[in-house]
CSV table of C-alpha atoms in Angstrom, one decimal:
chain,number,residue,atom,x,y,z
A,268,UNK,CA,127.9,102.2,98.6
A,269,UNK,CA,125.9,103.0,101.8
A,270,UNK,CA,123.8,99.7,102.7
A,271,UNK,CA,120.2,100.7,103.9
A,272,UNK,CA,119.3,97.1,104.9
A,273,UNK,CA,118.6,96.7,108.7
A,274,UNK,CA,117.8,100.4,109.2
A,275,UNK,CA,114.5,102.1,109.9
A,276,UNK,CA,114.3,103.3,106.2
A,277,UNK,CA,113.7,99.7,104.8
A,278,UNK,CA,110.2,99.4,105.9
A,279,UNK,CA,109.3,102.8,104.5
A,280,UNK,CA,111.1,102.2,101.3
A,281,UNK,CA,109.3,98.7,100.8
A,282,UNK,CA,105.9,100.5,101.4
A,283,UNK,CA,106.8,103.4,98.8
A,284,UNK,CA,107.6,100.8,96.1
A,285,UNK,CA,104.3,99.1,96.6
A,286,UNK,CA,102.5,102.3,96.2
A,287,UNK,CA,104.4,103.1,93.1
A,288,UNK,CA,103.9,99.6,91.7
A,289,UNK,CA,100.1,100.6,91.4
A,290,UNK,CA,100.9,103.3,89.1
A,291,UNK,CA,104.0,101.6,87.2
A,292,UNK,CA,102.8,97.9,87.2
A,293,UNK,CA,106.3,96.7,85.7
A,294,UNK,CA,108.2,98.4,88.1
A,295,UNK,CA,110.9,96.1,89.4
A,296,UNK,CA,112.1,96.2,93.1
A,297,UNK,CA,115.8,97.0,93.7
A,298,UNK,CA,115.8,94.3,96.5
A,299,UNK,CA,115.8,91.6,93.9
A,300,UNK,CA,119.3,90.2,92.8
A,301,UNK,CA,120.5,92.0,89.8
A,302,UNK,CA,123.4,91.6,87.6
A,303,UNK,CA,127.0,92.0,88.5
A,304,UNK,CA,127.8,95.5,89.7
A,305,UNK,CA,131.1,97.4,90.4
A,306,UNK,CA,133.4,96.7,93.2
A,307,UNK,CA,132.6,100.2,95.0
A,308,UNK,CA,128.9,100.1,94.2
A,309,UNK,CA,126.2,102.3,92.4
A,310,UNK,CA,123.4,101.7,90.4
A,311,UNK,CA,123.4,101.2,86.5
A,312,UNK,CA,125.5,98.8,84.4
A,313,UNK,CA,129.2,98.3,84.0
A,314,UNK,CA,130.9,97.4,80.8
A,315,UNK,CA,133.4,94.6,80.3
A,316,UNK,CA,136.5,94.7,78.4
A,317,UNK,CA,139.5,92.5,77.8
A,318,UNK,CA,141.4,91.2,80.5
A,319,UNK,CA,138.7,92.4,83.1
A,320,UNK,CA,136.3,90.6,85.2
A,321,UNK,CA,133.0,91.6,86.6
A,322,UNK,CA,132.6,91.6,90.6
A,323,UNK,CA,130.2,89.0,92.2
A,324,UNK,CA,126.7,89.7,91.8
A,325,UNK,CA,125.7,92.2,94.6
A,326,UNK,CA,122.6,91.5,96.9
A,327,UNK,CA,120.6,94.1,95.2
A,328,UNK,CA,119.4,95.8,98.4
A,329,UNK,CA,118.7,99.5,99.1
A,330,UNK,CA,121.9,101.6,99.1
A,331,UNK,CA,123.3,105.2,98.5
A,332,UNK,CA,125.5,105.1,95.4
A,333,UNK,CA,129.1,106.5,96.3
A,334,UNK,CA,130.6,105.8,92.7
A,335,UNK,CA,129.9,104.8,89.2
A,336,UNK,CA,129.6,101.1,88.4
A,337,UNK,CA,133.0,100.3,86.5
A,338,UNK,CA,135.0,97.3,85.7
A,339,UNK,CA,138.3,96.6,87.3
A,340,UNK,CA,141.2,94.1,86.7
A,341,UNK,CA,142.0,91.3,89.3
A,342,UNK,CA,145.3,93.1,90.0
A,343,UNK,CA,143.3,96.5,90.9
A,344,UNK,CA,141.3,94.5,93.6
A,345,UNK,CA,143.5,94.8,96.6
A,346,UNK,CA,145.3,98.1,96.1
A,347,UNK,CA,142.0,99.7,95.3
A,348,UNK,CA,140.1,98.4,98.4
A,349,UNK,CA,143.1,99.4,100.6
A,350,UNK,CA,143.2,103.0,99.3
A,351,UNK,CA,139.2,103.1,99.6
A,352,UNK,CA,139.5,101.9,103.3
A,353,UNK,CA,142.2,104.7,103.9
A,354,UNK,CA,140.6,107.6,102.3
A,355,UNK,CA,137.2,106.7,103.8
A,356,UNK,CA,138.9,106.7,107.4
A,357,UNK,CA,140.8,110.0,106.5
A,358,UNK,CA,137.6,111.6,105.6
A,359,UNK,CA,136.6,111.3,109.4
A,360,UNK,CA,132.9,110.8,108.6
A,361,UNK,CA,131.1,108.7,111.5
A,362,UNK,CA,127.7,107.8,112.1
A,363,UNK,CA,125.4,110.6,110.8
A,364,UNK,CA,121.3,111.0,110.8
A,365,UNK,CA,119.8,110.4,107.3
A,366,UNK,CA,116.3,111.3,106.1
A,367,UNK,CA,114.8,110.7,102.4
A,368,UNK,CA,112.5,113.4,101.1
A,369,UNK,CA,111.2,113.8,97.6
A,370,UNK,CA,111.3,111.5,94.5
A,371,UNK,CA,113.2,111.7,91.4
A,372,UNK,CA,113.9,109.5,88.1
A,373,UNK,CA,117.3,108.7,86.9
A,374,UNK,CA,118.8,106.5,84.1
A,375,UNK,CA,122.2,104.9,84.1
A,376,UNK,CA,125.0,106.1,81.7
A,377,UNK,CA,124.2,103.4,79.1
A,378,UNK,CA,120.5,104.3,79.1
A,379,UNK,CA,119.8,100.5,79.8
A,380,UNK,CA,117.8,101.2,83.0
A,381,UNK,CA,115.9,103.9,84.4
A,382,UNK,CA,115.4,104.2,88.2
A,383,UNK,CA,112.7,105.8,90.7
A,384,UNK,CA,114.8,107.2,93.7
A,385,UNK,CA,114.0,108.8,96.9
A,386,UNK,CA,116.5,111.7,97.4
A,387,UNK,CA,118.7,112.3,100.5
A,388,UNK,CA,117.6,115.5,102.4
A,389,UNK,CA,119.5,115.3,106.0
A,390,UNK,CA,122.9,113.7,105.7
A,391,UNK,CA,123.7,114.9,102.0
A,392,UNK,CA,126.9,116.7,103.0
A,393,UNK,CA,128.0,113.6,104.8
A,394,UNK,CA,127.0,111.4,101.8
A,395,UNK,CA,128.9,113.9,99.2
A,396,UNK,CA,132.0,113.8,101.6
A,397,UNK,CA,132.2,110.2,101.2
A,398,UNK,CA,131.8,110.3,97.7
A,399,UNK,CA,134.8,112.6,97.2
A,400,UNK,CA,136.9,110.3,99.2
A,401,UNK,CA,135.9,107.4,96.8
A,402,UNK,CA,136.7,109.7,93.9
A,403,UNK,CA,140.1,110.2,95.0
A,404,UNK,CA,140.8,106.5,95.3
A,405,UNK,CA,139.4,105.9,91.8
A,406,UNK,CA,141.3,108.7,90.3
A,407,UNK,CA,144.4,107.2,91.7
A,408,UNK,CA,143.7,103.9,89.7
A,409,UNK,CA,142.6,105.7,86.6
A,410,UNK,CA,138.9,105.2,87.2
A,411,UNK,CA,136.4,107.7,86.5
A,412,UNK,CA,134.9,109.9,89.6
A,413,UNK,CA,131.5,110.1,90.4
A,414,UNK,CA,129.3,113.0,88.8
A,415,UNK,CA,130.6,116.5,89.4
A,416,UNK,CA,127.4,117.6,91.3
A,417,UNK,CA,126.3,114.5,93.2
A,418,UNK,CA,122.6,113.9,93.9
A,419,UNK,CA,122.5,111.3,96.7
A,420,UNK,CA,119.5,109.1,96.4
A,421,UNK,CA,118.2,105.5,97.3
A,422,UNK,CA,116.7,103.9,94.2
A,423,UNK,CA,113.5,102.0,95.0
A,424,UNK,CA,112.7,100.4,91.7
A,425,UNK,CA,113.7,100.2,87.9
A,426,UNK,CA,112.4,99.5,84.5
A,427,UNK,CA,114.4,98.5,81.5
A,428,UNK,CA,115.6,101.1,79.1
A,429,UNK,CA,115.5,104.8,79.5
A,430,UNK,CA,111.8,105.5,80.4
A,431,UNK,CA,112.3,108.8,82.5
A,432,UNK,CA,109.4,110.7,80.8
A,433,UNK,CA,106.8,107.8,81.8
A,434,UNK,CA,108.4,107.5,85.3
A,435,UNK,CA,108.0,111.4,85.8
A,436,UNK,CA,104.5,111.5,84.7
A,437,UNK,CA,103.7,108.6,87.3
A,438,UNK,CA,105.5,110.6,89.7
A,439,UNK,CA,103.3,113.5,89.1
A,440,UNK,CA,100.3,111.4,89.6
A,441,UNK,CA,101.7,110.1,92.9
A,442,UNK,CA,102.2,113.5,94.1
A,443,UNK,CA,98.8,114.7,93.3
A,444,UNK,CA,97.5,111.6,95.0
A,445,UNK,CA,99.5,112.1,98.1
A,446,UNK,CA,98.7,115.8,98.2
A,447,UNK,CA,94.9,115.1,97.9
A,448,UNK,CA,95.3,112.3,100.7
A,449,UNK,CA,97.0,115.2,103.0
A,450,UNK,CA,94.3,117.5,102.3
A,451,UNK,CA,91.6,115.1,103.2
A,452,UNK,CA,93.5,114.1,106.4
A,453,UNK,CA,93.6,117.5,107.6
A,454,UNK,CA,90.0,118.1,107.1
A,455,UNK,CA,89.1,114.9,108.9
A,456,UNK,CA,91.6,116.2,111.8
A,457,UNK,CA,89.7,119.8,111.7
A,458,UNK,CA,86.5,118.2,111.8
A,459,UNK,CA,87.4,115.7,114.7
A,460,UNK,CA,88.9,118.8,116.6
A,461,UNK,CA,85.6,121.0,116.1
A,462,UNK,CA,83.4,117.8,117.2
A,463,UNK,CA,85.6,117.5,120.5
A,464,UNK,CA,85.2,121.4,121.2
A,465,UNK,CA,81.5,121.0,120.9
A,466,UNK,CA,81.7,118.2,123.3
A,467,UNK,CA,83.9,119.9,125.8
A,468,UNK,CA,81.4,122.8,125.7
A,469,UNK,CA,78.7,120.6,126.5
A,470,UNK,CA,80.7,119.1,129.4
A,471,UNK,CA,81.6,122.4,130.8
A,472,UNK,CA,78.1,123.4,130.9
A,473,UNK,CA,76.9,120.1,132.6
A,474,UNK,CA,79.6,120.7,135.2
A,475,UNK,CA,78.8,124.4,135.9
A,476,UNK,CA,75.2,123.3,136.2
A,477,UNK,CA,76.0,120.6,138.5
A,478,UNK,CA,78.0,122.7,140.4
A,479,UNK,CA,75.3,125.5,140.8
A,480,UNK,CA,72.8,123.1,142.0
A,481,UNK,CA,75.4,122.0,144.5
A,482,UNK,CA,75.8,125.3,146.1
A,483,UNK,CA,72.1,125.7,146.6
A,484,UNK,CA,71.0,125.2,150.1
A,485,UNK,CA,68.2,122.4,150.3
A,486,UNK,CA,67.4,119.3,152.0
A,487,UNK,CA,69.0,117.2,149.3
A,488,UNK,CA,72.3,119.3,149.2
A,489,UNK,CA,74.5,116.2,149.2
A,490,UNK,CA,72.4,114.7,146.5
A,491,UNK,CA,73.5,117.9,144.6
A,492,UNK,CA,77.2,117.8,145.5
A,493,UNK,CA,77.4,114.2,144.5
A,494,UNK,CA,75.7,115.2,140.8
A,495,UNK,CA,78.3,118.0,140.8
A,496,UNK,CA,81.2,115.7,141.4
A,497,UNK,CA,79.7,113.2,138.6
A,498,UNK,CA,79.9,116.1,136.3
A,499,UNK,CA,83.4,117.3,137.0
A,500,UNK,CA,84.8,113.6,136.8
A,501,UNK,CA,82.9,113.3,133.2
A,502,UNK,CA,85.2,116.3,132.2
A,503,UNK,CA,88.5,114.9,133.1
A,504,UNK,CA,91.3,115.1,130.6
A,505,UNK,CA,90.9,111.4,128.7
A,506,UNK,CA,92.6,110.1,125.6
A,507,UNK,CA,89.9,111.5,123.4
A,508,UNK,CA,91.3,114.9,123.8
A,509,UNK,CA,94.9,113.6,122.4
A,510,UNK,CA,93.1,111.9,119.6
A,511,UNK,CA,91.6,115.0,118.6
A,512,UNK,CA,94.4,117.4,118.1
A,513,UNK,CA,95.2,117.8,114.4
A,514,UNK,CA,98.6,116.7,113.0
A,515,UNK,CA,101.2,119.5,113.0
A,516,UNK,CA,102.2,118.4,109.4
A,517,UNK,CA,101.7,115.9,106.7
A,518,UNK,CA,104.6,114.6,104.5
A,519,UNK,CA,103.7,113.2,101.0
A,520,UNK,CA,105.3,110.0,102.2
A,521,UNK,CA,107.0,108.8,105.5
A,522,UNK,CA,110.2,110.5,106.2
A,523,UNK,CA,112.1,108.0,108.6
A,524,UNK,CA,115.1,109.2,110.5
A,525,UNK,CA,118.0,106.7,111.0
A,526,UNK,CA,122.0,106.6,111.9
A,527,UNK,CA,124.2,104.4,110.3
A,528,UNK,CA,127.0,104.4,107.7
């Protein structure tokens, strides 16, 4: 697995989980300790067989799966990990940028758990390259490879059983809420921009009027110049102009860039 702990994504995923929990009250967090999982990682449950032992309980943190969850024998542990290290090094994939965008629901092979996941956008090619390296090591030991068309993702929460229709309905509602919030934010930004433009027009008029008075010959000409200078200083660039700029874009939920393996 590719761990996400300690990267900039973690806080955004926590915030996303809290928002989704309002729509799916029984959604469990993936950061909670879960059942024992496979050696190479991945969401979902692994079976048990004669002469096999499960791996220690995983930390249950945010991660990107690179393999299915599979049971292995004790004798397979050392040669499998050695070959995994060799194949991952041979893949030559170093640190790369990673972004998440879009939500999707998945279920494990047994249908015992369903997940809400954030999809990998930038970095998908590199993650698939890591998946193929893991596939080679798995196949050499008679273990099943990953799915033919990998869909790299980070699971945010899970439910017991196959509840994909229920999760999808919640995600559709969540998307509508985010779109409505985005439209409201754009409308508010436009209103602030229009208000700032009106204020700018008034300040320009005041500065022009003050400058005109300053150029008129009179006994109080020094007084008129001071007024013009005061009007000009009121029109100087200030923080309000930065705050009034409308956003260049608005994502349904935060997309955070980070580097890591």
